[in-house]
Short mmCIF file of C-alpha atoms in Angstrom, two decimals:
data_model
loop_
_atom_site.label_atom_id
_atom_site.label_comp_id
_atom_site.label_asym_id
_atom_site.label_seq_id
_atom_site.Cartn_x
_atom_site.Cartn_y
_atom_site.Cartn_z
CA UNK A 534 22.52 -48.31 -73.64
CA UNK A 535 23.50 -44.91 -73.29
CA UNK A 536 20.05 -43.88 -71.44
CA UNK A 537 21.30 -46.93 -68.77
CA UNK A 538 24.60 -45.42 -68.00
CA UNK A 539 22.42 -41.31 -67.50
CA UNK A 540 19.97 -43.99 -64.95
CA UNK A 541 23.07 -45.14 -62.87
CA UNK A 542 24.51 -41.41 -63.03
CA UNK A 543 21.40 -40.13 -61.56
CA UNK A 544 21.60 -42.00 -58.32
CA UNK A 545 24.55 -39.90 -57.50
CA UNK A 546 23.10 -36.88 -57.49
CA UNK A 547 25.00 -35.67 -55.05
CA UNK A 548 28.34 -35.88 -56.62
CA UNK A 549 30.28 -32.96 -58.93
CA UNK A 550 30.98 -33.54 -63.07
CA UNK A 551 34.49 -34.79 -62.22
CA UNK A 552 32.88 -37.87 -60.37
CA UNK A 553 30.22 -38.29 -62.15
CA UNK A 554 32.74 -38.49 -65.20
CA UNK A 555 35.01 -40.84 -63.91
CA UNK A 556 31.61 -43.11 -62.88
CA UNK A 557 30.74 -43.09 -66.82
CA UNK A 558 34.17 -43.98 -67.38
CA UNK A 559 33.69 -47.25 -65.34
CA UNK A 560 30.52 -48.15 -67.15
CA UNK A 561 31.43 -47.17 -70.51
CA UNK A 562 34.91 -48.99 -70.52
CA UNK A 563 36.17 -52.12 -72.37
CA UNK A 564 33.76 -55.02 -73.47
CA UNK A 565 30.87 -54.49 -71.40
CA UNK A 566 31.02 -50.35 -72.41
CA UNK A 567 27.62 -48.79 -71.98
CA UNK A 568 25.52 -52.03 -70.69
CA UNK A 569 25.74 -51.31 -66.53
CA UNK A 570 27.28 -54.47 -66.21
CA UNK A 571 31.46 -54.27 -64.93
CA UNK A 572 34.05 -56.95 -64.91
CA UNK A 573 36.98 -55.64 -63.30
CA UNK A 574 40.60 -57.16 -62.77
CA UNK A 575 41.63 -56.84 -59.09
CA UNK A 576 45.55 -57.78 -58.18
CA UNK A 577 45.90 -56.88 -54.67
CA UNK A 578 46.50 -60.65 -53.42
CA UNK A 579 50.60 -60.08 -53.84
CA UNK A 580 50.13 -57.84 -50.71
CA UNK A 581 46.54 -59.86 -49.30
CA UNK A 582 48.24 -63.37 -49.69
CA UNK A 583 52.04 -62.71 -50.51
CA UNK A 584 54.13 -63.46 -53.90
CA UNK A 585 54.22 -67.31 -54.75
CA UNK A 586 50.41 -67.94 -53.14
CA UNK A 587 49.50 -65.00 -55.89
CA UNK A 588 51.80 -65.41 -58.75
CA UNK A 589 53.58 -68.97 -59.00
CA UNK A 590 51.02 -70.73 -60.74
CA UNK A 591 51.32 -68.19 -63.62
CA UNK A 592 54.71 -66.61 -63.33
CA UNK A 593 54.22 -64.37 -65.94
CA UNK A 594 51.74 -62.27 -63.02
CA UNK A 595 54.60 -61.56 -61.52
CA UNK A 596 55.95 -58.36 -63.88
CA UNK A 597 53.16 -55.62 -63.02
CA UNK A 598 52.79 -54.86 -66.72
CA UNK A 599 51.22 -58.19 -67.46
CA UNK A 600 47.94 -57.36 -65.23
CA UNK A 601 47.84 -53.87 -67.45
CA UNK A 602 47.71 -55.93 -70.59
CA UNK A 603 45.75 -58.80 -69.36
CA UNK A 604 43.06 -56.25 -68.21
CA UNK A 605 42.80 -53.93 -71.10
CA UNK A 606 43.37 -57.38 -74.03
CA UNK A 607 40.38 -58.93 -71.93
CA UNK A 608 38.22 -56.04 -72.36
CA UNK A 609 38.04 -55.18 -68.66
CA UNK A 610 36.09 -52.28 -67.36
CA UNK A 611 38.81 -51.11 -64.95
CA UNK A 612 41.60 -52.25 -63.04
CA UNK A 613 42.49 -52.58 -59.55
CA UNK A 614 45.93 -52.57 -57.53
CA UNK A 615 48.28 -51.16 -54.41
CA UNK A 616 49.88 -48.24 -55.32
CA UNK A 617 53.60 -49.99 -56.36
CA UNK A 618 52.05 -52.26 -58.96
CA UNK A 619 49.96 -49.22 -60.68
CA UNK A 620 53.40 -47.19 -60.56
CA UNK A 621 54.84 -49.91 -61.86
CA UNK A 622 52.88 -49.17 -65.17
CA UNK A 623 50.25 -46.18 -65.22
CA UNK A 624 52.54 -44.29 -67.62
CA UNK A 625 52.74 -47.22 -69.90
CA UNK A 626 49.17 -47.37 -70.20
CA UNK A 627 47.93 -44.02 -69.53
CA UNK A 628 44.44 -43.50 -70.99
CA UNK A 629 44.06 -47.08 -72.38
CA UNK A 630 41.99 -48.40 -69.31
CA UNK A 631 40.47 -46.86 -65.93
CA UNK A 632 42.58 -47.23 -63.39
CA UNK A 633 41.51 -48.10 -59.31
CA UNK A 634 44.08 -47.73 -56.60
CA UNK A 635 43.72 -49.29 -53.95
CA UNK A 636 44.56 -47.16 -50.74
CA UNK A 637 44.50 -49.72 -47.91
CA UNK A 638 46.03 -53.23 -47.73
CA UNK A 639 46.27 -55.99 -45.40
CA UNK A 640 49.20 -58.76 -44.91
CA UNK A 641 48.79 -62.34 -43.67
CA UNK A 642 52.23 -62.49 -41.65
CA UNK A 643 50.36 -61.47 -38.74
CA UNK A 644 46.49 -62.59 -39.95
CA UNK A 645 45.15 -61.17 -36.67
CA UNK A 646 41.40 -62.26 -36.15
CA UNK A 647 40.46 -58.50 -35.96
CA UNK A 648 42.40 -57.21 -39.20
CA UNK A 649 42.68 -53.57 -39.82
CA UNK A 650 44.75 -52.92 -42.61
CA UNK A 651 46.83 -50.24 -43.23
CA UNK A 652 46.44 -47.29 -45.07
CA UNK A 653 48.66 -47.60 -48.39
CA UNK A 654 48.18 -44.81 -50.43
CA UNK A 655 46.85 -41.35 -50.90
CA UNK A 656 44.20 -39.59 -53.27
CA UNK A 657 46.89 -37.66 -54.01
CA UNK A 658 48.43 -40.37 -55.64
CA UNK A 659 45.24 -41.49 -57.47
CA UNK A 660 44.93 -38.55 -58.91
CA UNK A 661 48.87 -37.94 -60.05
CA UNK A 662 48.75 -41.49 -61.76
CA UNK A 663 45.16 -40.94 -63.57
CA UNK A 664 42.95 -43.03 -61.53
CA UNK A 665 38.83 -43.12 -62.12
CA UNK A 666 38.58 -44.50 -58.24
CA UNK A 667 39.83 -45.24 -55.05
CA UNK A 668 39.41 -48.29 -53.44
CA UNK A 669 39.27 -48.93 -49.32
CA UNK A 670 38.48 -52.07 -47.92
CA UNK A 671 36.45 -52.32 -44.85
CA UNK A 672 35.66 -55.47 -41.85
CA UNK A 673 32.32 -55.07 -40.34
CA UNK A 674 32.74 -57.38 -37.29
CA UNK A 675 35.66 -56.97 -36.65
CA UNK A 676 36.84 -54.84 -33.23
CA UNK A 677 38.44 -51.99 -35.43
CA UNK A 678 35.60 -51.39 -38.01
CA UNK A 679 35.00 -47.97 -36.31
CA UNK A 680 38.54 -46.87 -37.57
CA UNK A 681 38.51 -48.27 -40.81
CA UNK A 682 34.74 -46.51 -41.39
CA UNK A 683 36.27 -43.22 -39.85
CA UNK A 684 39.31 -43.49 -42.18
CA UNK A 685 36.84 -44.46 -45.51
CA UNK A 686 34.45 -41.08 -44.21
CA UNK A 687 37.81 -38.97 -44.32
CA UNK A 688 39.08 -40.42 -48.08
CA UNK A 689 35.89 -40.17 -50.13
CA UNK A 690 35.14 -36.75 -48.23
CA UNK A 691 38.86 -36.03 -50.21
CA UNK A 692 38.17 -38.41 -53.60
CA UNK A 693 34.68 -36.88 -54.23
CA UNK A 694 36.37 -33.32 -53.65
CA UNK A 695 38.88 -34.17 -56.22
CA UNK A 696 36.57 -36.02 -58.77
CA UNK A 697 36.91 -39.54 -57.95
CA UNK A 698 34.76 -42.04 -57.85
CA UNK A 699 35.03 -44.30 -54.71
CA UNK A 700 34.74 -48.57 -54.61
CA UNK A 701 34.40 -49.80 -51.32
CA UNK A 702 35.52 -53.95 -50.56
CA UNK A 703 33.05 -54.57 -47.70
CA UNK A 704 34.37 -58.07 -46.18
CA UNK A 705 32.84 -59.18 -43.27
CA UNK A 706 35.60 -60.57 -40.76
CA UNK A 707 36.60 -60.66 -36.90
CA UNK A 708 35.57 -61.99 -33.80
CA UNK A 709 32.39 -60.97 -33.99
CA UNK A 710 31.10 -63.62 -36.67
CA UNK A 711 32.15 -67.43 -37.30
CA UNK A 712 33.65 -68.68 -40.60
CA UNK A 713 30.51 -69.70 -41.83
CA UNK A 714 28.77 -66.21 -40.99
CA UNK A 715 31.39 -64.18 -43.06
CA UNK A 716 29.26 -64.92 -46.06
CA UNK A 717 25.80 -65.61 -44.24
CA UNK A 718 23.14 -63.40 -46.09
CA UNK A 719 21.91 -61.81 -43.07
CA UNK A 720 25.31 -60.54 -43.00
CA UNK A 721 26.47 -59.82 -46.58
CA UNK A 722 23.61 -57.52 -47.26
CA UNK A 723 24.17 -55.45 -43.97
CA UNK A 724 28.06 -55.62 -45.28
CA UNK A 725 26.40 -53.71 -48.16
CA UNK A 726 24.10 -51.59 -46.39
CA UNK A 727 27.43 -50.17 -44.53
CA UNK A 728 29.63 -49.42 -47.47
CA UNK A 729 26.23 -47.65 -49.27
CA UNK A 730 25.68 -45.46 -46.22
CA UNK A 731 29.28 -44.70 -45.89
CA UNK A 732 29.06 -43.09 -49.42
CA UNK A 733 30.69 -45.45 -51.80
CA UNK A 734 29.67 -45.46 -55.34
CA UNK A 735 30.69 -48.97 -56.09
CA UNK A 736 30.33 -51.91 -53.60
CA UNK A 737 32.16 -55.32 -53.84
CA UNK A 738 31.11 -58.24 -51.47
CA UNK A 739 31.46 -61.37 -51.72
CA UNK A 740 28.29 -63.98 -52.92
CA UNK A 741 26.37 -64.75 -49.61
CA UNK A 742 25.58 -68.33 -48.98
CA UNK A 743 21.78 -69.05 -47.41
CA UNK A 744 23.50 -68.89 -43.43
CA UNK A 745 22.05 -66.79 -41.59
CA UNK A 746 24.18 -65.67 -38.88
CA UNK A 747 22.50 -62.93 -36.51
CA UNK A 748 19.19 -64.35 -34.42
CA UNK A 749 17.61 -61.57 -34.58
CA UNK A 750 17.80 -61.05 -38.22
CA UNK A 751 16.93 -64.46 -38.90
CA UNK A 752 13.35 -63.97 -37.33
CA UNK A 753 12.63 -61.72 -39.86
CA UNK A 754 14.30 -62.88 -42.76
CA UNK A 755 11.86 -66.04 -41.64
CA UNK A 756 8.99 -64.24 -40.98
CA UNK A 757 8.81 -61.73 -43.63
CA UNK A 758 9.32 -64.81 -46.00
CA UNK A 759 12.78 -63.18 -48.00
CA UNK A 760 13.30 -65.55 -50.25
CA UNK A 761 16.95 -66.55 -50.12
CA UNK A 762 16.91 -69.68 -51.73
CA UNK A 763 18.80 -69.85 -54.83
CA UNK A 764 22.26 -67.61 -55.20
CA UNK A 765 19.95 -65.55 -57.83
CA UNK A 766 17.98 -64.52 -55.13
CA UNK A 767 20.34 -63.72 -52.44
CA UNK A 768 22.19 -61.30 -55.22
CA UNK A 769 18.66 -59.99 -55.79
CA UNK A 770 18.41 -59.28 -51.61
CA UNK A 771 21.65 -57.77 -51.52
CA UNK A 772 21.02 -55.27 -54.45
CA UNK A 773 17.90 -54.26 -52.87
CA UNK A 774 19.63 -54.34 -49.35
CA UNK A 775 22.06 -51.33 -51.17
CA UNK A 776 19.28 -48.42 -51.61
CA UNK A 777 17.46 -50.32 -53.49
CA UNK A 778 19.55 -51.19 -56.39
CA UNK A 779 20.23 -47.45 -56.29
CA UNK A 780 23.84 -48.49 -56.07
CA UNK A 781 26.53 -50.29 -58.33
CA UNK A 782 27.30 -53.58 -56.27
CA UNK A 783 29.86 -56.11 -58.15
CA UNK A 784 30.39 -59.30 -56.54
CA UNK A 785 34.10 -61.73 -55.93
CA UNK A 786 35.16 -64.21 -58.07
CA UNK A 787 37.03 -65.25 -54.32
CA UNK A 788 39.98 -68.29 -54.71
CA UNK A 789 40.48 -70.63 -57.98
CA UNK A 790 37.67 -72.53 -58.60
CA UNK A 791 36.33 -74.80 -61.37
CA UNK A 792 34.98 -72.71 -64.44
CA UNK A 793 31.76 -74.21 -64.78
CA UNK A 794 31.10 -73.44 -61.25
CA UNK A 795 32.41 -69.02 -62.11
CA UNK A 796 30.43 -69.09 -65.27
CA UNK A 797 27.32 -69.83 -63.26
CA UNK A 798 27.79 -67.61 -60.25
CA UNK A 799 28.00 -64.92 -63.10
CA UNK A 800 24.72 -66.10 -64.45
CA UNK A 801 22.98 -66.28 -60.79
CA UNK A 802 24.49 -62.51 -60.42
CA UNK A 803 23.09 -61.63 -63.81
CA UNK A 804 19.56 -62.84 -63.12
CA UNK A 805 19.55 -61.31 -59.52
CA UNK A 806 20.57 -58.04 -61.19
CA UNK A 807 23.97 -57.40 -60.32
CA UNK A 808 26.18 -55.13 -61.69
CA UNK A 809 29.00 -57.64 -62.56
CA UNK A 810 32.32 -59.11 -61.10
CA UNK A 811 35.36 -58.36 -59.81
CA UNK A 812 37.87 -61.21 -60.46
CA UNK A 813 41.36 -61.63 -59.28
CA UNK A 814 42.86 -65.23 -59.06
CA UNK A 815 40.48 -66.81 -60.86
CA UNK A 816 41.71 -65.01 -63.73
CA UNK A 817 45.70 -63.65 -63.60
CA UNK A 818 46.32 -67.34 -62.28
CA UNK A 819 45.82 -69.15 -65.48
CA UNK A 820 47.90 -67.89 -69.06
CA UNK A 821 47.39 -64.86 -71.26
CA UNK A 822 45.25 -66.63 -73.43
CA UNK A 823 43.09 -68.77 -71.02
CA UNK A 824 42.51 -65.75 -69.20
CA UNK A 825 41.40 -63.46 -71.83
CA UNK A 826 39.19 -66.13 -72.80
CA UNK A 827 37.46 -66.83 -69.63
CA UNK A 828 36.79 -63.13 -68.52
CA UNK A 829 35.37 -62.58 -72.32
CA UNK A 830 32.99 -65.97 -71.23
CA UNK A 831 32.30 -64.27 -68.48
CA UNK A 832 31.51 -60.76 -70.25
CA UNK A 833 29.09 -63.05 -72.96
CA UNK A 834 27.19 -63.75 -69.54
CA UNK A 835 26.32 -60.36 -68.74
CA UNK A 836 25.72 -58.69 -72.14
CA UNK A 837 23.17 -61.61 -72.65
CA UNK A 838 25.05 -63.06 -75.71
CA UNK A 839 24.98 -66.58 -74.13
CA UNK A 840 22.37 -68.36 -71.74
#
C-alpha cells in the first residue's frame, strides 16, 4: 500500500516536502489509509444552499461539531468546510483528521446564471487552523471563469508556497452550456482538464452522463470511437482526460438519492479507476449512525472488501 501512496507522490514532482506531506496525509487518513482511494465529508451546502435546505432533515448537522465527529467516527479521509464552520471546531479536533477549507463560496439568494463566488477565506487561515488543503471552486462556462481561474493561479501559487495541498471543485455552469450539458462528458472531462492545468492536486467533478454537449467535440468523441457507454467508462475518460490518471480526481455524491443507486456509482468509479468520493448531503442528511454506516459501505466499495 505504502509503495501506492510514493506512486501518487511522484506525480507532483514539482511540489516542496510540506505539500507533498500534507498529500500523504490525505491518502493515508481514516479507513481507506494507504489504498489511493479518498472518501471525504464536504459541508459547504449551509452557505451553497442555505440552513434548513442543508440541515433540517437531520438537525443535529446543524452544531458544526457534529460534521467533525461524523467525519473522523466514519473513517473519513479529510474534511471539507467555509472557514466559520472549521473555526467552529479545528481546536476541538486538532490532529484527529485532515482538515480542507474551503476559500470561496457561493449563495443562492441571487443564483445568477453566471455565478462567481466570492472569495471566503485566506491561506492564511488554512494554515493558522491546521489545514492539509485548500479548496476553490471554479465554473468553466460561465462569463467570469477567467476571474475565478486568475484568483485559483494566485492561491495555490500562495498554498504550495506554504505547504498545502490544493483541491479544486471544477463545476461546469453558466450561459455558455444547457442543464443537460453541465454534466455532458465532452464537458466534464475538459472541466477536469482545466482544474489539472491550473495546478490542483486533487480534482472533484461531478459523474458525467453520456451527453455530449460541444459539436465539435462530439465528432471526435464519435470518430475516435471513446467509449462512453457505461458510467465505468466515462470515470475511466475523465481520469485519463486529467494527465493521464497522473492526478487524484474524486467524484460528487451530488443531492439525496436512493442508496442502492450511491453504492453503485461508487462501484462504476471504482472500476473506472477513480480515486474515490466526496459526499455531502447524501451523508450529514441522514443520523449519526446511518451515516457512519453508509460512508463505511461506501469505503468496503473501494478497498475491494465487497463486490
Amino acid at each position: 500500500m505504502a509503495d501506492r501512496i510514493q506512486e501518487i507522490l511522484s506525480w507532483y514532482s514539482s511540489d516542496n516536502a510540506g505539500t507533498k506531506t500534507n498529500i500523504a496525509r490525505l491518502l493515508r487518513s481514516g479507513r481507506l489509509g494507504g489504498t489511493g482511494k479518498l472518501v471525504i465529508l464536504p459541508v459547504d451546502q449551509g452557505f451553497e444552499h442555505g440552513p434548513a435546505r442543508s440541515f433540517a432533515p437531520n438537525p443535529p448537522g446543524y452544531n458544526p461539531l457534529y460534521h467533525f465527529q461524523l467525519a473522523i467516527e466514519a473513517g473519513c479521509n479529510a474534511y471539507a468546510a467555509p472557514l466559520g464552520f472549521l473555526e467552529a471546531g479545528a481546536s476541538h479536533y486538532a490532529g484527529q483528521i485532515p482538515l480542507i477549507l474551503k476559500l470561496n463560496n457561493h449563495d443562492v439568494l441571487n443564483d445568477e446564471k453566471d455565478p462567481l463566488p466570492s472569495v471566503t477565506g485566506s491561506v492564511g487561515d488554512a494554515l493558522r487552523l491546521g489545514c492539509s488543503a485548500v479548496g476553490f471552486t471554479i465554473y468553466p462556462g460561465s462569463t467570469h471563469c477567467h476571474t475565478m481561474y486568475e484568483q485559483l493561479r494566485a492561491i495555490a501559487e500562495e498554498a504550495k508556497k506554504g505547504g498545502l495541498a490544493v483541491v479544486v471543485w471544477s463545476y461546469p455552469r453558466g450561459s455558455g452550456l444547457s442543464k443537460e450539458g453541465e454534466t455532458a462528458m465532452d464537458v466534464v472531462a475538459y472541466a477536469a482538464q482545466i482544474a489539472a492545468q491550473l495546478g490542483a492536486h486533487v480534482i472533484k467533478v461531478k459523474l458525467p452522463t453520456d451527453h455530449l454537449e460541444q459539436a465539435a467535440a462530439k465528432k471526435v468523441y464519435e470518430s475516435a470511437q471513446v467509449p462512453i457507454k457505461t458510467l465505468a467508462e466515462r470515470v475511466k475518460h475523465v481520469i485519463q482526460s486529467s494527465f493521464d490518471g497522473r492526478r487524484i480526481v474524486i467524484f460528487s455524491g451530488g443531492a439525496k438519492s436512493d442508496d442502492k443507486n450511491v453504492f453503485d456509482e461508487a462501484r462504476a468509479i471504482r472500476d473506472g479507476n477513480g480515486f474515490g468520493s466526496i459526499i455531502g448531503r447524501n451523508s450529514f442528511q441522514r443520523p449519526k449512525a446511518d451515516a457512519v454506516k453508509f460512508l463505511q459501505t461506501i469505503m468496503k466499495i473501494y478497498a475491494g472488501e465487497t463486490p
